[in-house]
Short mmCIF file of C-alpha atoms in Angstrom, two decimals:
data_model
loop_
_atom_site.label_atom_id
_atom_site.label_comp_id
_atom_site.label_asym_id
_atom_site.label_seq_id
_atom_site.Cartn_x
_atom_site.Cartn_y
_atom_site.Cartn_z
CA UNK A 172 14.18 26.29 3.90
CA UNK A 173 10.40 26.56 5.03
CA UNK A 174 9.29 25.38 8.35
CA UNK A 175 6.52 25.29 10.10
CA UNK A 176 5.37 23.51 13.43
CA UNK A 177 2.27 21.65 13.41
CA UNK A 178 0.08 18.49 14.30
CA UNK A 179 1.04 15.73 11.79
CA UNK A 180 -1.39 12.49 11.54
CA UNK A 181 -1.39 9.12 9.65
CA UNK A 182 -4.36 8.72 6.56
CA UNK A 183 -6.22 7.12 9.07
CA UNK A 184 -6.07 10.41 11.73
CA UNK A 185 -5.75 8.88 14.85
CA UNK A 186 -3.02 9.55 17.62
CA UNK A 187 -1.66 13.09 16.02
CA UNK A 188 1.64 14.59 17.18
CA UNK A 189 3.20 18.14 16.78
CA UNK A 190 6.11 17.68 15.12
CA UNK A 191 8.40 20.71 13.41
CA UNK A 192 7.47 20.08 9.40
CA UNK A 193 10.32 21.44 6.74
CA UNK A 194 10.00 21.46 3.19
CA UNK A 195 13.38 20.92 1.63
CA UNK A 196 13.64 21.72 -2.25
CA UNK A 197 17.04 20.82 -3.09
CA UNK A 198 19.46 17.95 -1.74
CA UNK A 199 21.60 20.73 -0.34
CA UNK A 200 18.70 21.83 1.79
CA UNK A 201 17.66 18.10 2.95
CA UNK A 202 21.78 17.85 3.82
CA UNK A 203 21.17 20.45 5.92
CA UNK A 204 18.01 19.48 7.35
CA UNK A 205 19.08 16.32 8.21
CA UNK A 206 22.41 17.93 10.02
CA UNK A 207 19.44 20.21 11.80
CA UNK A 208 17.31 17.46 13.10
CA UNK A 209 17.83 18.19 16.79
CA UNK A 210 17.81 15.44 19.33
CA UNK A 211 14.41 14.29 19.05
CA UNK A 212 15.31 12.98 15.06
CA UNK A 213 13.88 13.34 12.49
CA UNK A 214 11.74 11.38 9.76
CA UNK A 215 10.88 11.77 5.69
CA UNK A 216 7.89 12.12 4.53
CA UNK A 217 5.70 11.71 1.31
CA UNK A 218 2.16 12.57 0.78
CA UNK A 219 1.38 10.94 3.91
CA UNK A 220 -0.66 8.17 2.63
CA UNK A 221 1.09 5.82 5.64
CA UNK A 222 -2.32 5.10 7.85
CA UNK A 223 -0.19 4.72 11.16
CA UNK A 224 2.35 6.69 12.71
CA UNK A 225 5.27 5.66 10.13
CA UNK A 226 5.87 9.16 9.29
CA UNK A 227 4.49 11.25 12.36
CA UNK A 228 7.95 12.42 14.69
CA UNK A 229 6.70 13.90 18.50
CA UNK A 230 8.82 16.86 19.18
CA UNK A 231 11.10 16.44 16.38
CA UNK A 232 11.36 16.76 12.55
CA UNK A 233 9.51 15.73 9.50
CA UNK A 234 11.08 16.48 6.30
CA UNK A 235 8.17 17.15 3.79
CA UNK A 236 10.12 15.82 0.34
CA UNK A 237 7.49 16.45 -2.25
CA UNK A 238 9.42 19.32 -3.30
CA UNK A 239 11.96 17.16 -4.69
CA UNK A 240 9.82 15.68 -7.92
CA UNK A 241 11.45 15.85 -10.73
CA UNK A 242 11.61 13.33 -13.15
CA UNK A 243 15.10 12.56 -14.48
CA UNK A 244 15.18 10.52 -17.17
CA UNK A 245 13.68 7.63 -19.16
CA UNK A 246 16.39 5.00 -20.21
CA UNK A 247 14.74 2.58 -23.02
CA UNK A 248 17.11 -0.44 -24.15
CA UNK A 249 16.85 -3.35 -25.91
CA UNK A 250 17.91 -5.99 -24.20
CA UNK A 251 16.24 -9.39 -24.40
CA UNK A 252 17.29 -11.79 -27.11
CA UNK A 253 13.46 -11.60 -28.65
CA UNK A 254 14.24 -8.05 -28.93
CA UNK A 255 11.81 -7.20 -25.91
CA UNK A 256 12.26 -3.49 -24.81
CA UNK A 257 12.90 -2.71 -20.98
CA UNK A 258 12.88 0.78 -19.99
CA UNK A 259 14.35 2.73 -16.38
CA UNK A 260 13.00 5.84 -14.66
CA UNK A 261 15.30 7.91 -12.74
CA UNK A 262 13.24 10.28 -10.66
CA UNK A 263 13.66 12.15 -7.41
CA UNK A 264 12.04 9.87 -4.62
CA UNK A 265 9.33 13.02 -4.07
CA UNK A 266 7.57 12.12 -7.52
CA UNK A 267 4.10 10.74 -6.65
CA UNK A 268 3.00 7.38 -8.97
CA UNK A 269 0.22 9.57 -10.09
CA UNK A 270 2.71 12.16 -11.80
CA UNK A 271 4.76 8.86 -12.94
CA UNK A 272 1.24 7.41 -14.87
CA UNK A 273 1.12 11.14 -16.31
CA UNK A 274 4.61 10.92 -17.82
CA UNK A 275 4.78 7.26 -18.43
CA UNK A 276 1.60 6.09 -19.69
CA UNK A 277 0.99 8.25 -23.17
CA UNK A 278 4.91 6.39 -23.88
CA UNK A 279 3.69 3.32 -23.15
CA UNK A 280 5.15 2.62 -19.80
CA UNK A 281 3.34 1.38 -16.51
CA UNK A 282 4.79 1.78 -12.85
CA UNK A 283 6.03 -1.88 -12.03
CA UNK A 284 3.82 -2.33 -8.91
CA UNK A 285 0.58 -0.20 -7.71
CA UNK A 286 -0.98 0.15 -4.27
CA UNK A 287 -4.87 1.16 -3.92
CA UNK A 288 -3.40 4.06 -4.44
CA UNK A 289 -1.83 6.38 -6.80
CA UNK A 290 -1.15 9.42 -4.55
CA UNK A 291 2.24 7.90 -2.94
CA UNK A 292 5.61 9.01 -3.57
CA UNK A 293 8.31 6.44 -5.23
CA UNK A 294 10.43 7.54 -1.51
CA UNK A 295 7.63 5.79 0.28
CA UNK A 296 6.94 2.88 -2.38
CA UNK A 297 10.63 1.96 -1.43
CA UNK A 298 10.12 2.65 2.41
CA UNK A 299 7.00 0.33 2.85
CA UNK A 300 8.43 -1.87 0.49
CA UNK A 301 4.26 -1.15 -1.16
CA UNK A 302 2.78 -3.82 -2.75
CA UNK A 303 -0.32 -4.69 -5.30
CA UNK A 304 -3.18 -6.57 -6.75
CA UNK A 305 0.16 -8.23 -8.91
CA UNK A 306 1.96 -9.56 -5.87
CA UNK A 307 1.73 -13.11 -6.75
CA UNK A 308 3.11 -12.03 -10.49
CA UNK A 309 5.21 -9.78 -9.57
CA UNK A 310 6.57 -9.31 -5.95
CA UNK A 311 6.62 -5.71 -4.31
CA UNK A 312 8.03 -2.65 -5.41
CA UNK A 313 11.70 -2.83 -4.51
CA UNK A 314 11.73 -5.95 -7.04
CA UNK A 315 11.84 -3.75 -9.44
CA UNK A 316 14.51 -1.02 -8.41
CA UNK A 317 17.53 -1.36 -9.35
CA UNK A 318 19.21 1.33 -7.44
CA UNK A 319 18.61 4.67 -4.96
CA UNK A 320 20.57 7.39 -3.57
CA UNK A 321 20.27 7.44 -0.11
CA UNK A 322 20.89 10.42 2.28
CA UNK A 323 22.53 9.12 5.85
CA UNK A 324 22.78 10.72 9.65
CA UNK A 325 26.50 11.40 8.65
CA UNK A 326 24.96 13.88 5.94
CA UNK A 327 26.41 12.05 3.39
CA UNK A 328 24.77 10.72 0.28
CA UNK A 329 25.41 6.90 -0.89
CA UNK A 330 24.51 5.00 -3.96
CA UNK A 331 23.02 2.01 -2.90
CA UNK A 332 22.42 -0.71 -5.27
CA UNK A 333 19.74 -3.75 -4.91
CA UNK A 334 21.37 -6.75 -3.54
CA UNK A 335 23.33 -4.65 -0.77
CA UNK A 336 22.63 -5.48 2.99
CA UNK A 337 21.76 -1.49 3.06
CA UNK A 338 19.26 -1.67 -0.02
CA UNK A 339 17.57 -4.93 1.88
CA UNK A 340 17.41 -2.70 5.48
CA UNK A 341 16.01 0.39 3.60
CA UNK A 342 13.23 -1.27 1.23
CA UNK A 343 10.51 -2.08 4.03
CA UNK A 344 12.65 -0.04 6.69
CA UNK A 345 10.15 2.70 7.19
CA UNK A 346 12.38 5.74 6.80
CA UNK A 347 14.70 4.79 9.40
CA UNK A 348 17.82 4.37 7.44
CA UNK A 349 17.57 7.45 5.94
CA UNK A 350 15.98 9.81 3.27
CA UNK A 351 15.99 8.70 -0.05
CA UNK A 352 16.59 11.27 -2.75
CA UNK A 353 16.73 9.29 -6.21
CA UNK A 354 15.41 6.06 -7.70
CA UNK A 355 15.97 4.04 -10.74
CA UNK A 356 12.79 1.66 -11.43
CA UNK A 357 12.08 -0.52 -13.90
CA UNK A 358 9.12 -0.20 -15.87
CA UNK A 359 5.87 -2.40 -17.30
CA UNK A 360 5.41 -2.08 -20.78
CA UNK A 361 1.61 -1.60 -21.92
CA UNK A 362 -0.01 -0.66 -24.75
CA UNK A 363 -2.92 0.97 -23.64
CA UNK A 364 -4.16 2.58 -20.69
CA UNK A 365 -7.15 0.06 -20.06
CA UNK A 366 -7.46 -2.80 -18.38
CA UNK A 367 -9.39 -6.36 -19.43
CA UNK A 368 -11.30 -7.41 -16.16
CA UNK A 369 -13.40 -10.69 -14.98
CA UNK A 370 -15.40 -10.02 -12.27
CA UNK A 371 -17.08 -13.04 -10.36
CA UNK A 372 -18.73 -13.82 -7.23
CA UNK A 373 -17.51 -16.25 -4.70
CA UNK A 374 -20.30 -17.76 -2.43
CA UNK A 375 -17.87 -18.12 0.82
CA UNK A 376 -14.56 -17.80 1.89
CA UNK A 377 -13.47 -21.81 1.10
CA UNK A 378 -15.14 -20.84 -2.90
CA UNK A 379 -12.87 -17.77 -2.64
CA UNK A 380 -9.77 -19.65 -1.70
CA UNK A 381 -10.10 -22.34 -3.74
CA UNK A 382 -10.98 -19.72 -7.21
CA UNK A 383 -7.64 -17.90 -6.37
CA UNK A 384 -5.27 -21.15 -5.72
CA UNK A 385 -6.70 -22.67 -8.84
CA UNK A 386 -6.97 -19.64 -11.35
CA UNK A 387 -4.38 -17.02 -10.05
CA UNK A 388 -1.76 -18.03 -12.33
CA UNK A 389 -4.26 -16.70 -15.43
CA UNK A 390 -3.80 -13.28 -14.45
CA UNK A 391 -1.33 -10.66 -13.35
CA UNK A 392 -3.82 -8.77 -11.56
CA UNK A 393 -6.03 -10.07 -8.49
CA UNK A 394 -8.09 -9.09 -5.43
CA UNK A 395 -11.11 -9.86 -3.49
CA UNK A 396 -13.33 -7.54 -1.81
CA UNK A 397 -14.89 -9.63 0.91
CA UNK A 398 -18.05 -9.15 2.81
CA UNK A 399 -16.58 -9.45 6.94
CA UNK A 400 -20.38 -8.92 8.06
CA UNK A 401 -21.69 -11.75 6.67
CA UNK A 402 -22.18 -15.14 9.02
CA UNK A 403 -22.66 -18.72 8.84
CA UNK A 404 -22.92 -20.38 5.11
CA UNK A 405 -22.43 -16.79 3.74
CA UNK A 406 -18.95 -16.64 5.89
CA UNK A 407 -16.49 -15.02 3.40
CA UNK A 408 -18.64 -14.50 0.54
CA UNK A 409 -16.76 -11.77 -1.69
CA UNK A 410 -16.41 -10.58 -5.19
CA UNK A 411 -13.33 -11.66 -7.04
CA UNK A 412 -12.06 -8.64 -9.80
CA UNK A 413 -8.65 -10.16 -11.92
CA UNK A 414 -7.42 -8.74 -15.10
CA UNK A 415 -4.56 -7.60 -16.83
CA UNK A 416 -3.44 -4.51 -19.43
CA UNK A 417 -5.73 -4.61 -22.28
CA UNK A 418 -4.11 -4.98 -25.94
CA UNK A 419 -4.38 -2.48 -28.09
CA UNK A 420 -6.28 -5.21 -30.73
CA UNK A 421 -8.92 -5.60 -27.31
CA UNK A 422 -10.29 -1.68 -27.77
CA UNK A 423 -13.16 -0.39 -30.10
CA UNK A 424 -12.29 1.27 -32.83
CA UNK A 425 -13.06 5.08 -31.31
CA UNK A 426 -10.77 3.90 -28.73
CA UNK A 427 -7.38 2.80 -30.75
CA UNK A 428 -7.26 6.69 -31.68
CA UNK A 429 -5.81 7.54 -27.90
CA UNK A 430 -4.91 3.99 -26.58
CA UNK A 431 -2.57 5.37 -24.04
CA UNK A 432 -4.80 8.16 -22.48
CA UNK A 433 -4.61 8.74 -18.90
CA UNK A 434 -7.52 11.08 -17.60
CA UNK A 435 -8.63 9.59 -14.16
CA UNK A 436 -12.21 11.06 -13.28
CA UNK A 437 -13.14 13.06 -10.18
CA UNK A 438 -15.95 13.21 -7.82
CA UNK A 439 -16.65 15.84 -5.01
CA UNK A 440 -14.49 15.79 -1.88
CA UNK A 441 -15.70 14.25 1.19
CA UNK A 442 -17.11 17.01 3.29
CA UNK A 443 -14.76 18.46 5.93
CA UNK A 444 -17.25 17.17 9.09
CA UNK A 445 -19.24 13.51 9.07
CA UNK A 446 -21.34 12.87 12.00
CA UNK A 447 -19.82 10.28 14.41
CA UNK A 448 -21.25 6.77 13.82
CA UNK A 449 -21.85 6.96 9.76
CA UNK A 450 -20.56 3.77 9.12
CA UNK A 451 -22.08 1.77 11.74
CA UNK A 452 -23.12 -2.05 11.56
CA UNK A 453 -26.04 -1.05 9.58
CA UNK A 454 -24.78 1.10 7.19
CA UNK A 455 -21.96 -0.99 5.99
CA UNK A 456 -24.36 -4.06 6.06
CA UNK A 457 -26.60 -2.41 4.04
CA UNK A 458 -23.83 -1.28 1.96
CA UNK A 459 -22.12 -5.07 2.10
CA UNK A 460 -25.44 -6.52 1.02
CA UNK A 461 -25.71 -4.28 -2.26
CA UNK A 462 -22.41 -3.99 -3.39
CA UNK A 463 -22.60 -8.34 -3.23
CA UNK A 464 -25.56 -8.63 -4.69
CA UNK A 465 -25.12 -5.79 -7.85
CA UNK A 466 -21.59 -7.86 -8.48
CA UNK A 467 -22.11 -10.28 -11.82
CA UNK A 468 -22.18 -14.07 -11.01
CA UNK A 469 -19.73 -14.31 -13.58
CA UNK A 470 -17.87 -11.59 -16.19
CA UNK A 471 -15.39 -11.72 -18.85
CA UNK A 472 -13.52 -9.56 -20.63
CA UNK A 473 -14.76 -6.08 -19.35
CA UNK A 474 -12.69 -2.80 -20.45
CA UNK A 475 -12.02 -0.39 -17.42
CA UNK A 476 -10.37 2.61 -17.02
CA UNK A 477 -6.94 1.82 -14.91
CA UNK A 478 -7.90 4.67 -12.25
CA UNK A 479 -11.27 2.65 -12.03
CA UNK A 480 -9.56 -1.08 -11.86
CA UNK A 481 -6.55 0.01 -9.41
CA UNK A 482 -7.19 3.15 -7.58
CA UNK A 483 -11.65 3.58 -6.96
CA UNK A 484 -10.76 5.54 -3.93
CA UNK A 485 -8.73 8.07 -5.57
CA UNK A 486 -11.85 9.51 -7.41
CA UNK A 487 -12.99 10.28 -4.02
CA UNK A 488 -10.75 13.00 -2.59
CA UNK A 489 -10.26 13.34 1.35
CA UNK A 490 -12.44 9.68 1.87
CA UNK A 491 -10.55 9.10 5.03
CA UNK A 492 -13.01 12.15 6.24
CA UNK A 493 -16.10 9.82 5.97
CA UNK A 494 -15.01 8.00 9.23
CA UNK A 495 -15.03 11.24 11.13
CA UNK A 496 -13.34 12.90 13.49
CA UNK A 497 -12.02 9.60 15.30
CA UNK A 498 -10.58 8.45 12.12
CA UNK A 499 -10.18 4.65 11.50
CA UNK A 500 -7.95 1.82 11.73
CA UNK A 501 -6.68 -0.03 8.94
CA UNK A 502 -5.32 -3.45 10.01
CA UNK A 503 -3.65 -5.66 7.65
CA UNK A 504 -1.87 -9.14 7.89
CA UNK A 505 -0.65 -11.86 6.20
CA UNK A 506 -1.19 -15.44 7.19
CA UNK A 507 1.55 -18.11 5.10
CA UNK A 508 0.44 -21.05 3.24
CA UNK A 509 -0.68 -24.11 5.06
CA UNK A 510 -2.24 -21.76 7.48
CA UNK A 511 -6.04 -21.70 5.80
CA UNK A 512 -7.16 -22.47 8.85
CA UNK A 513 -5.82 -19.07 11.28
CA UNK A 514 -7.62 -17.19 8.28
CA UNK A 515 -10.59 -19.09 8.78
CA UNK A 516 -10.35 -18.50 12.17
CA UNK A 517 -9.90 -14.48 12.32
CA UNK A 518 -12.68 -13.96 9.43
CA UNK A 519 -14.85 -15.74 11.76
CA UNK A 520 -13.84 -13.68 14.84
CA UNK A 521 -14.45 -10.62 12.77
CA UNK A 522 -17.56 -11.81 11.50
CA UNK A 523 -18.87 -12.81 15.01
CA UNK A 524 -17.44 -9.23 16.07
CA UNK A 525 -19.49 -7.22 13.91
CA UNK A 526 -16.61 -4.75 12.80
CA UNK A 527 -18.41 -2.41 9.99
CA UNK A 528 -15.67 -2.31 7.35
CA UNK A 529 -16.57 -1.29 4.08
CA UNK A 530 -13.31 -2.04 2.87
CA UNK A 531 -12.18 -5.41 2.85
CA UNK A 532 -9.81 -6.86 0.69
CA UNK A 533 -8.23 -10.39 0.43
CA UNK A 534 -5.40 -11.61 -2.06
CA UNK A 535 -2.72 -14.02 -2.67
CA UNK A 536 0.55 -13.35 -2.32
CA UNK A 537 3.81 -15.14 -3.97
CA UNK A 538 7.20 -15.18 -3.17
CA UNK A 539 8.78 -13.01 -0.08
CA UNK A 540 10.84 -10.40 -1.07
CA UNK A 541 14.27 -9.67 -0.08
CA UNK A 542 13.71 -6.54 2.31
CA UNK A 543 14.85 -7.20 5.92
CA UNK A 544 11.22 -5.83 7.21
CA UNK A 545 9.34 -6.59 4.01
CA UNK A 546 5.45 -7.43 5.01
CA UNK A 547 4.47 -9.84 2.25
CA UNK A 548 5.31 -13.83 2.56
CA UNK A 549 4.02 -16.54 0.54
CA UNK A 550 0.13 -16.75 1.44
CA UNK A 551 -2.92 -15.04 2.72
CA UNK A 552 -3.14 -11.30 3.06
CA UNK A 553 -6.37 -9.45 4.66
CA UNK A 554 -7.01 -5.69 5.03
CA UNK A 555 -9.34 -4.14 6.75
CA UNK A 556 -10.90 -0.40 7.45
CA UNK A 557 -12.61 -0.03 10.97
CA UNK A 558 -13.91 2.90 12.55
CA UNK A 559 -11.05 3.52 15.83
CA UNK A 560 -14.11 4.45 17.66
CA UNK A 561 -15.54 1.14 17.88
CA UNK A 562 -15.73 0.28 21.59
CA UNK A 563 -13.26 -2.80 22.89
CA UNK A 564 -11.62 -2.60 19.24
CA UNK A 565 -7.94 -2.40 20.91
CA UNK A 566 -8.25 -5.40 22.55
CA UNK A 567 -9.92 -7.12 20.04
CA UNK A 568 -7.22 -6.23 17.78
CA UNK A 569 -4.53 -7.53 20.12
CA UNK A 570 -6.35 -11.15 20.23
CA UNK A 571 -6.12 -10.73 16.40
CA UNK A 572 -2.76 -10.37 16.68
CA UNK A 573 -1.64 -13.36 18.81
CA UNK A 574 -3.72 -15.28 16.55
CA UNK A 575 -1.67 -13.81 13.74
CA UNK A 576 1.52 -14.04 15.66
CA UNK A 577 0.59 -17.72 16.25
CA UNK A 578 0.40 -18.68 12.83
CA UNK A 579 3.96 -17.39 11.71
CA UNK A 580 2.30 -14.42 10.38
CA UNK A 581 3.07 -10.94 10.53
CA UNK A 582 1.08 -7.33 10.51
CA UNK A 583 2.08 -4.64 7.68
CA UNK A 584 3.82 -2.42 9.31
CA UNK A 585 3.27 0.91 7.29
CA UNK A 586 -0.83 0.67 8.18
CA UNK A 587 0.12 0.21 11.81
CA UNK A 588 -0.75 2.31 14.71
CA UNK A 589 -1.08 0.22 17.75
CA UNK A 590 0.98 -2.96 17.49
CA UNK A 591 2.59 -3.98 20.76
CA UNK A 592 6.22 -4.40 20.60
CA UNK A 593 6.94 -7.55 22.20
CA UNK A 594 5.02 -9.13 19.11
CA UNK A 595 7.43 -7.90 16.67
CA UNK A 596 10.84 -9.99 16.51
CA UNK A 597 8.65 -13.59 16.05
CA UNK A 598 6.72 -12.06 12.88
CA UNK A 599 10.05 -10.39 11.40
CA UNK A 600 13.22 -13.02 11.61
CA UNK A 601 15.11 -10.37 10.30
CA UNK A 602 14.57 -7.62 12.82
CA UNK A 603 17.92 -8.10 14.71
CA UNK A 604 20.06 -7.20 11.36
CA UNK A 605 17.83 -4.32 10.87
CA UNK A 606 18.68 -3.28 14.40
CA UNK A 607 22.49 -3.81 13.96
CA UNK A 608 22.95 -2.16 10.97
CA UNK A 609 20.92 0.80 11.96
CA UNK A 610 22.69 1.15 15.35
CA UNK A 611 26.07 1.15 13.04
CA UNK A 612 24.79 3.82 10.15
CA UNK A 613 22.62 6.04 12.53
CA UNK A 614 24.60 5.53 16.13
CA UNK A 615 22.86 8.44 17.17
CA UNK A 616 19.54 8.33 16.46
CA UNK A 617 18.81 10.43 14.08
CA UNK A 618 16.45 9.19 11.84
CA UNK A 619 13.34 8.26 14.48
CA UNK A 620 9.67 8.54 14.34
CA UNK A 621 6.57 7.95 16.41
CA UNK A 622 5.98 3.99 15.21
CA UNK A 623 10.04 3.41 15.83
CA UNK A 624 9.82 4.64 19.30
CA UNK A 625 6.30 2.78 19.76
CA UNK A 626 8.66 -0.83 18.37
CA UNK A 627 11.77 -0.14 19.78
CA UNK A 628 12.60 -0.07 16.02
#
């Protein structure tokens, strides 16, 4: 099977390491790749959208699973007493959410959970237990997975069903229990490929949290862009965007002719070379001011494409290049309900530090998910991108980690590239169970990554 020794990095383009990249094209080749990983082990990789080092393996093997990308079957059956039709798609783990949308939307189905990019694989979605704008309603991706096939360290392929310990260790387990080969995923029915969207401005962080708490239950999807450079009375000012899949009756006459058409647009790719410091405080400050002022004070019922609502950055190929060669750190944490003062302190500290982040979003999570290393818990999650070359960034984020841990919160492993290992157990209470199951399932440490070495997973 094809293989090359190449530098590998996450989407943040920080800390690349060299690995042997193997590209299996069949389940048999995947088994062979696992059995021949060598002393440094191996880790599965999808489309490379984990921001940090979760899909890197210095000196070892990285299994590029995107060659296993078949959609095997779509099973639609009437199950509910009211006649509601549900559906499940059976697909290879290397299938992207983009490809699923191309296949499923014309048939009236949508993926149950989508993050801010559709260029992630189903295997990556399970391994990171991704969440989206609908977590307060639908939970994480794994909540909609019926079962999957897992290639384990002994070279065996196991069928893993929802509710079992191995299922809960794998969902959110960052690929460290094995290689996911196929998955059966329940789908969301839709009438159109458009969204009906409400947009409003929030004056500050307290105003934003009050609006989300009072009215989020009315919407399936909800997210807020937050200005982390605003200070004083405007601290945490935001643009709140919420919506749901548009019913057929909401479409104008012409759009009803092709209500399920999926045609995302594209802008020119970001250049391969971007000067360092382009996204500094001045530039980002001007952008944030413009973005906040251009948003309507209140607008309801706007029709948007699915790609516009869910994945605006996907329209700019290689957008991660705009941070320059130094790359960027995406920092995402969650703070539980009742710990809002800790969130206020963190937002205030980021604002006072003048961290130039124009990609900053705040969401409200619903109930936590069963995965032992799944990220969400009921509360508030904030994600922000910061240029990696910002002076003193590492020490500053270490301090924020302490704040998060002190408030019984946690950092998202799929986006992490620098968390200190001594904080991990406090953030993830099922860590000991995960380590014990992994030691039993993979005593030789066949599955390993830069992330797992750094954090002692």
